[in-house]
XYZ file of C-alpha atoms in Angstrom:
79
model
C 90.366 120.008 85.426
C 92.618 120.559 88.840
C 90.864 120.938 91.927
C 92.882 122.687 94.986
C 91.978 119.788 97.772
C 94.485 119.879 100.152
C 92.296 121.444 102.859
C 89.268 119.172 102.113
C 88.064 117.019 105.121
C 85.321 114.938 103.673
C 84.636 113.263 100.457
C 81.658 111.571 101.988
C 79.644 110.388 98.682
C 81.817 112.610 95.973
C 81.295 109.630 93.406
C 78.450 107.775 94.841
C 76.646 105.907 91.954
C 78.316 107.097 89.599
C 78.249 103.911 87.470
C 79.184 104.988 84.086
C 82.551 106.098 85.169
C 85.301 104.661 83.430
C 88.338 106.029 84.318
C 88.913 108.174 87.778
C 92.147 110.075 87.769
C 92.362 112.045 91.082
C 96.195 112.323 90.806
C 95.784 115.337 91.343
C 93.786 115.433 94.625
C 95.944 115.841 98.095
C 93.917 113.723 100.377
C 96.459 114.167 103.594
C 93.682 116.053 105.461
C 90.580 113.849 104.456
C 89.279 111.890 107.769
C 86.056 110.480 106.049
C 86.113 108.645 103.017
C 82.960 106.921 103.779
C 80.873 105.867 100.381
C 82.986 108.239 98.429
C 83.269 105.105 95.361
C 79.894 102.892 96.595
C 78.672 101.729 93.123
C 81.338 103.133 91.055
C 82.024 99.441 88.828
C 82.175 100.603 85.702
C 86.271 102.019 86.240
C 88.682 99.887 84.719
C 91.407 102.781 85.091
C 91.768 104.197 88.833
C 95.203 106.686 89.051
C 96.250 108.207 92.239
C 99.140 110.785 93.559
C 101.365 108.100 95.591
C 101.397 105.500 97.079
C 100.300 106.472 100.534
C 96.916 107.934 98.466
C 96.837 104.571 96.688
C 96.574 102.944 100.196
C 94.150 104.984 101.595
C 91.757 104.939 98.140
C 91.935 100.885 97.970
C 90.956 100.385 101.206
C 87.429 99.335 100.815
C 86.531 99.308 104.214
C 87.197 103.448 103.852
C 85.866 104.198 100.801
C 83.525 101.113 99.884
C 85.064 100.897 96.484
C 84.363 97.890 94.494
C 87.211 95.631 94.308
C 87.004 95.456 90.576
C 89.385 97.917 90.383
C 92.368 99.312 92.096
C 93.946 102.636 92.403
C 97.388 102.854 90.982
C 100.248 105.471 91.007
C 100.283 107.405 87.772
C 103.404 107.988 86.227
């Protein structure tokens, strides 16, 4: 599944909860144009497998004072 993201602004909440997540692969999500972040992986301790686009995205998604993503995990550039 591909989702066309580039003009998305907020991801406020997209995975909020979401506990029994395992593995979140949003390699293919441009986040250039996102300016809020905020909750978007609250509660979301059940991934062991986080992949990302590059390296500025894997910045911007381990930042948990952005996204308030457990620091169980960490995003990672997939290959």
């Amino acid at each position: 599944l591909s989702f066309n993201t580039s003009k998305v602004t907020n991801m406020i909440d997209m995975f909020y909860g979401d506990s029994k997540l395992t593995t979140l692969d949003l390699s293919s999500f441009d986040i250039t144009s996102v300016t809020d972040f905020s909750n978007m992986l609250f509660n979301t301790g059940g991934v062991t497998t986080a992949y990302c686009k590059d390296t500025a995205s894997a910045t911007i998604l381990n930042d948990t004072t952005k996204t308030n993503k457990p620091t169980t995990y960490s995003f990672v550039v997939k290959s």
